[in-house]
Coordinates of C-alpha atoms in Angstrom, one line a residue:
Chain A
X1 CA 55.0 1.3 40.2
X2 CA 53.4 4.2 42.0
X3 CA 53.1 6.1 38.8
X4 CA 51.1 3.5 36.9
X5 CA 48.7 3.1 39.9
X6 CA 48.1 6.8 39.8
X7 CA 47.4 6.6 36.0
X8 CA 44.7 4.0 36.6
X9 CA 43.1 6.1 39.2
X10 CA 42.8 9.2 36.9
X11 CA 39.4 8.3 35.6
X12 CA 37.6 10.8 33.3
X13 CA 34.8 12.7 34.9
X14 CA 31.9 10.3 34.8
X15 CA 29.2 12.7 35.7
X16 CA 26.7 13.9 33.1
X17 CA 27.7 17.2 31.6
X18 CA 24.9 18.9 29.7
X19 CA 27.2 20.9 27.5
X20 CA 29.8 18.4 26.4
X21 CA 29.8 17.8 22.6
X22 CA 28.2 14.3 22.8
X23 CA 25.3 15.6 24.9
X24 CA 24.8 18.5 22.5
X25 CA 24.8 16.2 19.6
X26 CA 22.2 14.1 21.2
X27 CA 20.0 17.1 21.8
X28 CA 20.5 18.3 18.2
X29 CA 19.5 14.9 16.8
X30 CA 16.4 14.7 19.0
X31 CA 15.4 18.1 17.8
X32 CA 15.8 17.1 14.1
X33 CA 13.7 13.9 14.8
X34 CA 10.9 16.0 16.3
X35 CA 11.0 18.4 13.4
X36 CA 10.8 15.4 11.0
X37 CA 7.9 13.9 12.8
X38 CA 6.0 17.1 12.7
X39 CA 6.8 17.6 9.0
X40 CA 5.5 14.2 8.2
X41 CA 2.1 15.0 9.7
X42 CA 1.9 18.2 7.5
X43 CA 0.7 16.5 4.3
X44 CA -2.1 14.6 6.0
X45 CA -3.5 17.8 7.5
X46 CA -2.9 19.8 4.4
X47 CA -4.8 17.2 2.4
X48 CA -7.7 17.2 4.9
X49 CA -7.9 21.0 5.1
X50 CA -7.8 21.4 1.3
X51 CA -10.5 18.7 0.9
X52 CA -12.8 20.4 3.3
X53 CA -12.0 23.9 2.0
X54 CA -12.4 23.2 -1.7
X55 CA -14.8 20.2 -1.6
X56 CA -16.9 21.1 1.4
X57 CA -18.9 23.8 -0.3
X58 CA -20.3 21.2 -2.8
X59 CA -21.6 18.8 -0.1
X60 CA -25.4 18.9 -0.6
X61 CA -28.2 16.6 -1.5
X62 CA -27.6 17.3 -5.2
X63 CA -24.1 15.9 -5.0
X64 CA -25.4 12.5 -4.0
X65 CA -28.4 12.4 -6.3
X66 CA -27.5 14.2 -9.6
X67 CA -25.5 13.0 -12.5
X68 CA -22.1 14.6 -13.4
X69 CA -22.4 17.9 -15.4
X70 CA -21.0 18.3 -18.9
X71 CA -18.0 20.6 -19.5
X72 CA -20.3 23.4 -20.6
X73 CA -22.6 23.3 -17.6
X74 CA -21.4 25.9 -15.2
X75 CA -23.0 24.9 -12.0
X76 CA -24.9 22.0 -10.5
X77 CA -24.5 18.3 -11.1
X78 CA -23.5 15.6 -8.7
X79 CA -21.6 12.3 -8.5
X80 CA -24.4 9.9 -7.8
X81 CA -23.4 7.5 -10.6
X82 CA -19.8 7.4 -9.4
X83 CA -20.8 6.6 -5.8
X84 CA -23.1 3.8 -7.0
X85 CA -20.4 2.6 -9.4
X86 CA -17.7 2.4 -6.8
X87 CA -20.0 0.6 -4.4
X88 CA -21.2 -1.8 -7.1
X89 CA -17.7 -2.7 -8.3
X90 CA -16.3 -3.0 -4.8
X91 CA -19.3 -5.2 -4.0
X92 CA -18.6 -7.5 -6.9
X93 CA -15.0 -7.8 -5.9
X94 CA -16.0 -8.5 -2.3
X95 CA -18.5 -11.2 -3.4
X96 CA -15.7 -13.0 -5.3
X97 CA -12.9 -12.6 -2.8
X98 CA -14.5 -13.2 0.5
X99 CA -15.4 -16.9 0.0
X100 CA -12.3 -17.4 -2.1
X101 CA -10.0 -15.9 0.5
X102 CA -11.6 -17.3 3.6
X103 CA -11.7 -20.9 2.2
X104 CA -8.1 -20.8 1.1
X105 CA -7.1 -19.3 4.4
X106 CA -8.8 -22.2 6.3
X107 CA -6.7 -24.6 4.3
X108 CA -3.5 -22.6 4.9
X109 CA -4.1 -22.1 8.6
X110 CA -5.7 -25.4 9.6
X111 CA -6.1 -28.2 7.1
X112 CA -2.7 -28.4 5.6
X113 CA -0.5 -25.6 6.9
X114 CA 2.8 -27.4 6.2
X115 CA 1.9 -28.9 2.8
X116 CA 3.6 -27.9 -0.3
X117 CA 0.6 -26.3 -1.8
X118 CA 0.1 -24.2 1.3
X119 CA 3.7 -22.9 1.1
X120 CA 3.4 -22.0 -2.6
X121 CA 0.0 -20.4 -2.1
X122 CA 1.2 -18.3 0.9
X123 CA 4.1 -17.2 -1.2
X124 CA 1.8 -16.4 -4.2
X125 CA -0.5 -14.4 -2.0
X126 CA 2.4 -12.4 -0.5
X127 CA 3.7 -11.8 -4.0
X128 CA 0.3 -10.7 -5.2
X129 CA 0.0 -8.2 -2.3
X130 CA 3.0 -6.4 -3.8
X131 CA 1.6 -6.4 -7.3
X132 CA 1.3 -2.9 -8.8
X133 CA -2.4 -2.1 -9.0
X134 CA -2.1 -1.2 -12.6
X135 CA -1.0 -4.8 -13.4
X136 CA -4.4 -5.9 -11.9
X137 CA -6.0 -3.6 -14.5
X138 CA -3.9 -5.0 -17.3
X139 CA -4.8 -8.5 -16.3
X140 CA -8.6 -7.7 -16.1
X141 CA -8.2 -6.0 -19.5
X142 CA -6.6 -9.1 -20.9
X143 CA -9.2 -11.6 -19.6
X144 CA -12.4 -9.6 -19.5
X145 CA -12.3 -6.6 -21.8
X146 CA -10.7 -8.4 -24.7
X147 CA -13.0 -11.5 -24.4
X148 CA -16.2 -9.6 -23.6
X149 CA -15.5 -7.0 -26.3
X150 CA -15.9 -3.9 -24.2
X151 CA -15.5 -2.1 -20.9
X152 CA -17.8 -3.0 -18.1
X153 CA -18.4 -2.9 -14.4
X154 CA -17.8 -6.6 -14.3
X155 CA -14.2 -6.1 -15.6
X156 CA -13.7 -3.4 -13.0
X157 CA -14.9 -5.7 -10.2
X158 CA -12.5 -8.5 -11.3
X159 CA -9.6 -6.0 -11.4
X160 CA -10.4 -4.9 -7.8
X161 CA -10.8 -8.5 -6.7
X162 CA -7.3 -9.3 -7.8
X163 CA -6.1 -6.5 -5.5
X164 CA -8.4 -7.5 -2.5
X165 CA -7.7 -11.2 -2.5
X166 CA -4.2 -11.2 -0.9
X167 CA -5.2 -8.9 2.0
X168 CA -8.3 -10.9 2.8
X169 CA -6.5 -14.2 2.5
X170 CA -3.5 -13.3 4.6
X171 CA -5.4 -11.6 7.4
X172 CA -7.9 -14.4 7.6
X173 CA -5.1 -16.9 7.8
X174 CA -3.5 -15.0 10.7
X175 CA -6.7 -14.7 12.7
X176 CA -7.7 -18.4 12.2
X177 CA -4.2 -19.4 13.4
X178 CA -4.8 -17.3 16.6
X179 CA -7.9 -19.3 17.6
X180 CA -6.7 -21.2 20.8
X181 CA -5.8 -24.7 20.0
X182 CA -7.8 -26.2 22.9
X183 CA -11.0 -24.8 21.3
X184 CA -10.4 -26.9 18.2
X185 CA -9.3 -29.9 20.3
X186 CA -12.5 -29.6 22.3
X187 CA -14.5 -29.7 19.1
X188 CA -12.6 -32.8 17.9
X189 CA -13.1 -34.4 21.3
X190 CA -16.9 -33.9 20.8
X191 CA -16.6 -35.9 17.6
X192 CA -16.7 -33.0 15.2
X193 CA -15.5 -33.6 11.7
X194 CA -12.7 -31.1 10.7
X195 CA -15.2 -29.1 8.7
X196 CA -17.7 -29.0 11.6
X197 CA -15.0 -27.7 13.9
X198 CA -14.1 -25.1 11.3
X199 CA -17.6 -23.8 10.6
X200 CA -19.0 -24.1 14.1
X201 CA -16.1 -23.2 16.3
X202 CA -13.1 -21.7 14.5
X203 CA -14.8 -19.4 12.0
X204 CA -17.2 -17.8 14.5
X205 CA -14.3 -17.1 16.8
X206 CA -12.1 -15.7 14.0
X207 CA -14.9 -13.7 12.5
X208 CA -14.0 -10.3 13.9
X209 CA -10.4 -10.6 12.6
X210 CA -11.7 -11.8 9.2
X211 CA -14.1 -8.8 9.0
X212 CA -11.2 -6.4 9.9
X213 CA -9.2 -7.8 6.9
X214 CA -12.3 -7.5 4.6
X215 CA -13.0 -3.9 5.6
X216 CA -9.4 -2.9 5.1
X217 CA -9.3 -4.6 1.7
X218 CA -12.6 -2.8 0.8
X219 CA -11.2 0.6 1.9
X220 CA -8.1 0.1 -0.2
X221 CA -10.1 -1.1 -3.3
X222 CA -12.5 1.8 -3.0
X223 CA -9.7 4.3 -3.6
X224 CA -8.0 2.4 -6.4
X225 CA -8.0 4.2 -9.7
X226 CA -5.4 2.5 -11.9
X227 CA -7.1 -0.9 -12.2
X228 CA -10.4 0.8 -13.3
X229 CA -8.9 3.1 -15.9
X230 CA -9.1 0.7 -18.7
X231 CA -11.6 -1.9 -17.3
X232 CA -14.6 0.2 -16.2
X233 CA -13.4 3.5 -17.6
X234 CA -15.9 6.2 -16.9
X235 CA -19.4 7.2 -17.8
X236 CA -21.6 10.2 -17.3
X237 CA -24.8 8.1 -17.1
X238 CA -26.4 6.0 -14.5
X239 CA -25.0 2.5 -13.7
X240 CA -25.3 -0.1 -16.5
X241 CA -23.2 -3.1 -15.5
X242 CA -22.4 -4.1 -19.1
X243 CA -21.3 -0.7 -20.1
X244 CA -18.5 1.6 -19.0
X245 CA -19.1 2.5 -15.4
X246 CA -18.2 5.6 -13.4
X247 CA -16.3 5.4 -10.1
X248 CA -15.3 8.1 -7.6
X249 CA -11.6 7.5 -8.2
X250 CA -11.7 7.7 -12.0
X251 CA -14.0 10.8 -11.7
X252 CA -11.5 12.6 -9.6
X253 CA -8.7 11.7 -12.1
X254 CA -10.8 12.7 -15.2
X255 CA -11.9 16.0 -13.7
X256 CA -8.6 16.9 -12.1
X257 CA -7.3 18.7 -15.1
X258 CA -10.7 19.8 -16.5
X259 CA -10.9 23.4 -17.6
X260 CA -14.4 23.6 -16.3
X261 CA -14.4 25.1 -12.8
X262 CA -17.6 23.2 -12.0
X263 CA -16.1 19.8 -12.8
X264 CA -12.9 20.7 -10.8
X265 CA -15.0 21.5 -7.8
X266 CA -16.8 18.2 -8.2
X267 CA -13.4 16.4 -8.3
X268 CA -12.6 18.0 -4.9
X269 CA -16.0 17.1 -3.5
X270 CA -15.6 13.5 -4.8
X271 CA -12.2 13.4 -3.1
X272 CA -13.8 14.5 0.2
X273 CA -16.5 11.8 -0.1
X274 CA -13.9 9.2 -1.0
X275 CA -11.5 10.1 1.8
X276 CA -14.3 10.2 4.4
X277 CA -15.5 6.8 3.2
X278 CA -12.0 5.3 3.4
X279 CA -11.4 6.8 6.8
X280 CA -14.7 5.5 8.2
X281 CA -13.8 2.0 6.9
X282 CA -10.4 2.3 8.5
X283 CA -11.9 3.4 11.8
X284 CA -14.4 0.5 11.7
X285 CA -11.7 -2.0 11.1
X286 CA -9.6 -0.6 14.0
X287 CA -12.6 -0.6 16.3
X288 CA -13.3 -4.2 15.5
X289 CA -9.7 -5.1 15.9
X290 CA -9.3 -3.4 19.2
X291 CA -12.5 -4.9 20.6
X292 CA -11.3 -8.4 19.9
X293 CA -7.8 -8.0 21.2
X294 CA -9.1 -7.3 24.8
Chain B
X1 CA -9.3 -14.6 30.1
X2 CA -11.5 -14.0 27.2
X3 CA -10.9 -17.5 25.9
X4 CA -12.4 -19.0 29.0
X5 CA -15.5 -16.9 28.7
X6 CA -15.9 -18.1 25.1
X7 CA -15.5 -21.7 26.2
X8 CA -18.4 -21.4 28.6
X9 CA -20.6 -20.2 25.8
X10 CA -19.9 -23.3 23.7
X11 CA -20.2 -25.8 26.5
X12 CA -24.1 -25.8 26.7
X13 CA -24.2 -27.2 23.2
X14 CA -21.9 -30.0 24.0
X15 CA -24.6 -32.6 24.4
X16 CA -26.0 -32.1 20.9
X17 CA -22.5 -32.1 19.3
X18 CA -21.3 -35.3 20.9
X19 CA -22.5 -37.8 18.4
X20 CA -20.7 -39.8 15.7
X21 CA -20.7 -38.0 12.3
X22 CA -23.6 -39.1 10.1
X23 CA -23.1 -39.9 6.4
X24 CA -24.3 -36.4 5.5
X25 CA -21.7 -35.0 7.9
X26 CA -19.0 -37.0 6.2
X27 CA -20.0 -36.0 2.7
X28 CA -20.2 -32.4 3.8
X29 CA -16.7 -32.7 5.4
X30 CA -15.2 -34.2 2.3
X31 CA -16.8 -31.4 0.1
X32 CA -15.7 -28.7 2.4
X33 CA -12.1 -29.9 2.6
X34 CA -11.9 -30.3 -1.1
X35 CA -13.3 -26.8 -1.6
X36 CA -10.7 -25.2 0.6
X37 CA -8.0 -27.1 -1.3
X38 CA -9.4 -26.0 -4.6
X39 CA -9.3 -22.4 -3.6
X40 CA -5.8 -22.7 -2.3
X41 CA -4.8 -24.1 -5.7
X42 CA -6.8 -21.3 -7.3
X43 CA -4.6 -18.7 -5.5
X44 CA -1.5 -20.2 -6.9
X45 CA -3.0 -20.6 -10.3
X46 CA -4.3 -17.0 -10.3
X47 CA -0.8 -15.6 -9.9
X48 CA 0.5 -18.0 -12.6
X49 CA -2.5 -17.0 -14.8
X50 CA -1.8 -13.3 -14.4
X51 CA 1.9 -13.8 -15.4
X52 CA 0.8 -16.2 -18.2
X53 CA -1.9 -13.9 -19.7
X54 CA 0.2 -10.7 -19.6
X55 CA 3.2 -12.6 -20.9
X56 CA 1.1 -14.2 -23.6
X57 CA -0.3 -10.9 -24.8
X58 CA 3.2 -9.5 -24.8
X59 CA 4.8 -12.3 -26.7
X60 CA 4.2 -11.0 -30.2
X61 CA 5.7 -7.7 -29.3
X62 CA 8.7 -9.3 -27.5
X63 CA 9.3 -11.4 -30.6
X64 CA 9.0 -8.4 -32.9
X65 CA 11.0 -5.8 -31.0
X66 CA 13.2 -8.0 -28.8
X67 CA 15.3 -6.5 -26.1
X68 CA 15.9 -3.4 -28.2
X69 CA 12.6 -2.0 -27.0
X70 CA 13.9 -1.7 -23.5
X71 CA 16.8 0.6 -24.5
X72 CA 15.3 2.6 -27.3
X73 CA 13.7 6.0 -26.7
X74 CA 11.6 6.4 -29.8
X75 CA 7.9 6.3 -29.5
X76 CA 6.3 6.8 -32.8
X77 CA 2.9 5.2 -33.2
X78 CA 2.6 6.0 -36.9
X79 CA 5.9 4.3 -37.9
X80 CA 5.4 1.5 -35.3
X81 CA 8.6 2.5 -33.6
X82 CA 8.5 1.9 -29.9
X83 CA 11.0 2.3 -27.0
X84 CA 10.4 2.4 -23.3
X85 CA 13.9 3.3 -22.0
X86 CA 12.7 6.8 -20.8
X87 CA 9.9 5.1 -18.9
X88 CA 12.2 2.6 -17.3
X89 CA 14.5 5.4 -16.3
X90 CA 11.7 7.5 -15.0
X91 CA 10.3 4.6 -12.9
X92 CA 13.7 3.8 -11.3
X93 CA 14.7 7.5 -10.8
X94 CA 11.5 8.6 -9.3
X95 CA 11.3 5.6 -7.0
X96 CA 14.9 6.0 -5.8
X97 CA 14.4 9.7 -5.1
X98 CA 11.2 8.8 -3.2
X99 CA 13.1 6.1 -1.4
X100 CA 15.8 8.5 -0.2
X101 CA 13.3 11.0 1.1
X102 CA 10.6 8.6 2.3
X103 CA 13.3 6.3 3.8
X104 CA 14.9 9.2 5.8
X105 CA 11.6 10.4 7.2
X106 CA 10.2 6.9 7.7
X107 CA 13.1 5.6 9.7
X108 CA 13.3 8.8 11.7
X109 CA 9.7 8.5 12.6
X110 CA 10.1 4.8 13.5
X111 CA 12.9 5.8 15.9
X112 CA 10.8 8.6 17.3
X113 CA 7.9 6.2 17.9
X114 CA 9.9 3.3 19.4
X115 CA 12.7 4.9 21.5
X116 CA 10.6 6.4 24.3
X117 CA 10.6 10.0 23.1
X118 CA 6.9 10.4 23.7
X119 CA 4.4 9.4 26.3
X120 CA 2.6 6.2 25.2
X121 CA -0.7 7.9 24.3
X122 CA 0.9 10.5 22.1
X123 CA 2.9 7.7 20.4
X124 CA -0.3 5.9 19.5
X125 CA -1.8 9.1 18.1
X126 CA 1.2 9.8 15.9
X127 CA 1.3 6.2 14.8
X128 CA -2.3 6.5 13.7
X129 CA -1.7 9.7 11.9
X130 CA 1.2 8.1 9.9
X131 CA -1.0 5.1 9.1
X132 CA -3.8 7.3 7.9
X133 CA -1.3 8.8 5.4
X134 CA -1.4 5.4 3.7
X135 CA -5.2 5.3 3.7
X136 CA -5.6 8.4 1.4
X137 CA -6.1 7.1 -2.1
X138 CA -3.3 8.0 -4.5
X139 CA -5.6 9.9 -6.9
X140 CA -6.4 12.3 -4.1
X141 CA -2.7 12.8 -3.5
X142 CA -2.4 13.5 -7.3
X143 CA -5.1 16.2 -7.1
X144 CA -3.5 17.7 -4.0
X145 CA -0.1 17.6 -5.7
X146 CA -1.4 19.6 -8.7
X147 CA -3.3 22.3 -6.9
X148 CA -1.4 22.6 -3.5
X149 CA 2.1 21.2 -3.7
X150 CA 3.2 22.5 -7.1
X151 CA 2.2 26.2 -6.4
X152 CA 4.1 25.9 -3.1
X153 CA 7.2 24.5 -4.8
X154 CA 7.3 26.8 -7.7
X155 CA 9.1 29.9 -6.2
X156 CA 11.8 27.8 -4.5
X157 CA 12.4 25.7 -7.6
X158 CA 12.7 28.8 -9.8
X159 CA 15.3 30.2 -7.4
X160 CA 17.2 27.0 -7.3
X161 CA 17.3 26.8 -11.1
X162 CA 18.4 30.4 -11.6
X163 CA 21.2 30.2 -9.1
X164 CA 22.3 26.6 -9.4
X165 CA 21.4 25.9 -13.1
X166 CA 24.9 24.5 -13.8
X167 CA 24.2 21.6 -11.3
X168 CA 22.7 18.6 -13.1
X169 CA 19.9 18.2 -10.6
X170 CA 18.6 21.7 -11.2
X171 CA 19.5 22.0 -14.9
X172 CA 16.0 22.5 -16.4
X173 CA 13.4 25.1 -15.5
X174 CA 10.6 24.0 -13.2
X175 CA 7.3 23.6 -15.1
X176 CA 5.4 22.2 -12.1
X177 CA 4.8 18.8 -13.5
X178 CA 7.9 16.8 -13.3
X179 CA 10.2 14.4 -11.4
X180 CA 10.5 16.5 -8.2
X181 CA 6.8 17.0 -7.5
X182 CA 6.1 13.3 -8.4
X183 CA 8.9 12.0 -6.2
X184 CA 7.9 14.2 -3.3
X185 CA 4.3 12.8 -3.4
X186 CA 5.6 9.3 -3.9
X187 CA 7.8 9.7 -0.8
X188 CA 4.8 10.7 1.3
X189 CA 3.0 7.6 0.0
X190 CA 5.7 5.1 0.9
X191 CA 6.6 6.7 4.2
X192 CA 3.9 4.8 6.2
X193 CA 5.1 1.5 4.8
X194 CA 8.7 2.1 5.7
X195 CA 7.8 3.6 9.1
X196 CA 5.6 0.6 10.0
X197 CA 8.0 -2.2 9.1
X198 CA 11.0 -0.3 10.6
X199 CA 9.0 0.1 13.8
X200 CA 8.5 -3.7 14.0
X201 CA 12.3 -4.1 13.4
X202 CA 13.2 -1.6 16.1
X203 CA 10.7 -3.1 18.6
X204 CA 12.3 -6.5 18.0
X205 CA 15.6 -5.3 19.3
X206 CA 15.9 -7.0 22.7
X207 CA 15.6 -4.6 25.7
X208 CA 18.8 -6.1 27.1
X209 CA 20.9 -4.8 24.2
X210 CA 19.6 -1.3 24.7
X211 CA 20.0 -1.4 28.4
X212 CA 23.6 -2.7 28.1
X213 CA 24.4 0.3 25.9
X214 CA 22.9 2.7 28.3
X215 CA 24.8 1.0 31.1
X216 CA 28.0 1.8 29.3
X217 CA 27.1 5.4 29.7
X218 CA 26.1 6.2 26.1
X219 CA 23.8 9.1 25.3
X220 CA 20.4 8.3 23.8
X221 CA 21.6 8.9 20.3
X222 CA 24.9 7.0 20.7
X223 CA 22.8 4.0 21.7
X224 CA 20.4 4.5 18.8
X225 CA 23.0 5.0 16.1
X226 CA 25.7 2.5 17.2
X227 CA 23.7 -0.2 18.9
X228 CA 20.0 -0.2 18.1
X229 CA 20.0 0.7 14.4
X230 CA 22.7 -1.8 13.5
X231 CA 20.8 -4.5 15.4
X232 CA 17.6 -3.7 13.5
X233 CA 19.4 -3.0 10.2
X234 CA 18.1 -6.2 8.6
X235 CA 14.5 -5.4 9.2
X236 CA 15.0 -1.8 8.2
X237 CA 16.6 -2.7 4.9
X238 CA 13.7 -5.0 4.2
X239 CA 11.4 -2.1 4.9
X240 CA 13.3 0.1 2.4
X241 CA 13.2 -2.6 -0.2
X242 CA 9.4 -3.1 0.2
X243 CA 9.0 0.7 0.1
X244 CA 10.9 0.7 -3.1
X245 CA 8.6 -2.0 -4.4
X246 CA 5.5 0.2 -3.6
X247 CA 7.1 3.2 -5.2
X248 CA 7.9 1.3 -8.4
X249 CA 4.3 0.1 -8.9
X250 CA 2.5 3.4 -7.9
X251 CA 0.5 4.7 -10.8
X252 CA -2.0 7.5 -10.3
X253 CA 0.0 10.1 -8.4
X254 CA 2.8 9.8 -11.0
X255 CA 0.5 9.8 -14.0
X256 CA -1.0 13.0 -12.7
X257 CA 2.2 14.8 -11.6
X258 CA 5.2 13.5 -13.6
X259 CA 4.4 15.4 -16.8
X260 CA 4.4 12.4 -19.1
X261 CA 7.1 13.3 -21.5
X262 CA 9.6 10.7 -22.7
X263 CA 12.7 12.4 -21.6
X264 CA 15.8 11.0 -19.9
X265 CA 17.3 13.6 -17.6
X266 CA 19.0 13.8 -14.3
X267 CA 17.3 17.1 -13.6
X268 CA 14.8 17.1 -10.8
X269 CA 12.6 19.7 -12.5
X270 CA 12.4 18.0 -15.9
X271 CA 9.1 16.3 -16.8
X272 CA 9.4 12.6 -17.2
X273 CA 7.4 9.4 -17.5
X274 CA 7.1 6.1 -15.8
X275 CA 6.1 2.6 -16.9
X276 CA 2.9 2.7 -14.9
X277 CA 1.9 6.1 -16.1
X278 CA 2.6 5.0 -19.7
X279 CA 0.2 2.1 -19.2
X280 CA -2.4 4.3 -17.5
X281 CA -2.4 6.9 -20.3
X282 CA -2.1 4.8 -23.4
X283 CA -4.1 1.7 -22.7
X284 CA -7.6 3.1 -23.4
X285 CA -6.7 4.3 -26.9
X286 CA -4.3 1.6 -27.9
X287 CA -4.8 -0.4 -31.1
X288 CA -3.8 -4.1 -31.4
X289 CA -0.1 -3.5 -32.2
X290 CA 0.3 -0.9 -29.5
X291 CA -1.5 -3.2 -26.9
X292 CA 1.2 -5.7 -27.5
X293 CA 3.9 -3.2 -26.8
X294 CA 2.1 -2.0 -23.7
X295 CA 1.8 -5.6 -22.5
X296 CA 5.5 -5.8 -23.0
X297 CA 5.9 -2.7 -20.8
X298 CA 3.6 -4.3 -18.2
X299 CA 5.7 -7.4 -18.2
X300 CA 8.8 -5.3 -17.6
X301 CA 7.1 -3.5 -14.7
X302 CA 5.8 -6.8 -13.3
X303 CA 9.3 -8.3 -13.4
X304 CA 11.0 -5.4 -11.7
X305 CA 8.4 -5.2 -8.9
X306 CA 8.3 -9.0 -8.4
X307 CA 12.1 -9.1 -8.0
X308 CA 12.2 -6.2 -5.6
X309 CA 9.3 -7.5 -3.5
X310 CA 10.6 -11.0 -3.2
X311 CA 13.9 -9.6 -2.2
X312 CA 12.3 -7.5 0.5
X313 CA 10.2 -10.3 1.9
X314 CA 13.3 -12.5 1.9
X315 CA 15.4 -10.0 3.8
X316 CA 12.7 -9.5 6.4
X317 CA 12.0 -13.2 6.9
X318 CA 15.7 -14.1 7.2
X319 CA 16.8 -11.2 9.5
X320 CA 13.8 -10.6 11.8
X321 CA 14.1 -12.7 14.9
X322 CA 10.9 -13.0 16.9
X323 CA 10.6 -13.0 20.6
X324 CA 12.6 -9.8 21.3
X325 CA 11.2 -8.0 24.3
X326 CA 11.2 -4.2 24.7

């Protein structure tokens, strides 16, 4: 009897011991985690430093105003047509997708959130957001390039639109859903028709969130290369919407393995311009997002 | 609080709004509602149309070559011999390699950011840095890979090959462009996706669970490995599957780095090819017959990614329980 009681009382030492194996293991794992986190930041800084180091020297007025050089032109030249091309095609895509996405989102969030169509449409949008970007290019090739008989900025815009739609639609749906219910009820109480409550109450309130989604989608589309490779291709001349059109992303790809040092430098400079553009758009969307959350 | 302010701003207009809808209002309402419904249907139809158009263009090639195309490795344009097995292999192999690397780093970072390792402000800064990794366009990663990453890897890879050449993973000499460089860049690109979704899963673990573990006297890592990670495992596996989906569809970084040679090899240093890279490189110069084959390849890619993505979405939606507090 006495013995068992003593056994029970012999508890292990419960105080924290900094050098027991399990404490050491914990410290070791924490160290590995910190190293991993630091390592993961290395690529970002490496990319940024290289862009500034190799592309920064070409930032000048000429870069933004001149046309690309030929392979035999050893200095000079710019990327003006690629910048305009990117803006033009992203613009077309935005013009198609903003009304499309926002109107569909209104239906999904408000007018028939539990209907069958809504469920299927939500599922379609989610599936489309996981679509490989090159598939969007193949699709635009099949419907635009084959039927129109040639590469054009329009085809590029359509390809980008396919990629932008799911982002815009899904973020718009989320923000419209977040508009407080009593706002809508107040509008109905005033005798508003559903569409009046949408256009006069819900949409103005959800606008910042919708803009965040649009800006993010635009930032993503501006950097896409794969969908433009065989829809807009590339051109060394100024913008002609019905002809092949240059874009920053495709310019970087085409010049990345160029033997001409001049074109290679332009590829780095174009990357710098593109990354700065994308980062600014990201910051803007975060800024709008954080302002509305308060 | 903010909502109340907004309410005030709307109230002054109340008198003008409080009137029965006129005929114009009713017609406008009808049109507007129909329009939203039309665009909802259009979303569904767009996806159906994408599958239908690509499938339709691929149909002649599917009829002609059948499933044999998927397992053959010949690509001879002149004799109309086509096979995409090396590309399918390359797509799966590069994505899995990237998933192992990116998954490890992604989950580690998610743990680092959610388990109170850092003060809140630093946590937010690191989170933003990881998110910015996703914002860099893939073509820029490709350029960086060619001129920065490959020269850095070259000496180590040469050493590995000369000392461990008998090991299948290192069996070919490193030419720069190849599986390893491509998979490394790919893992950087999918890391933010995995980290972001894993963070959500880890944050959804109820605080009580964690506190109970600490109350039992576990060390921080015993709690993380034995309690928190298993609880969040559903969401984390969803994150991995969605990361895999992204890796499978990624095009540019691979087209620029993978070497584009139709070889099937276990070696990390061997050049390879992927479905997306095949499409990117061959579409512009394809004749009609070849276009069909490429559409067939696009169909295969579409099918693989659709299955993987649906699986990921399904895993996340069935396992993530909302309402967990930190």
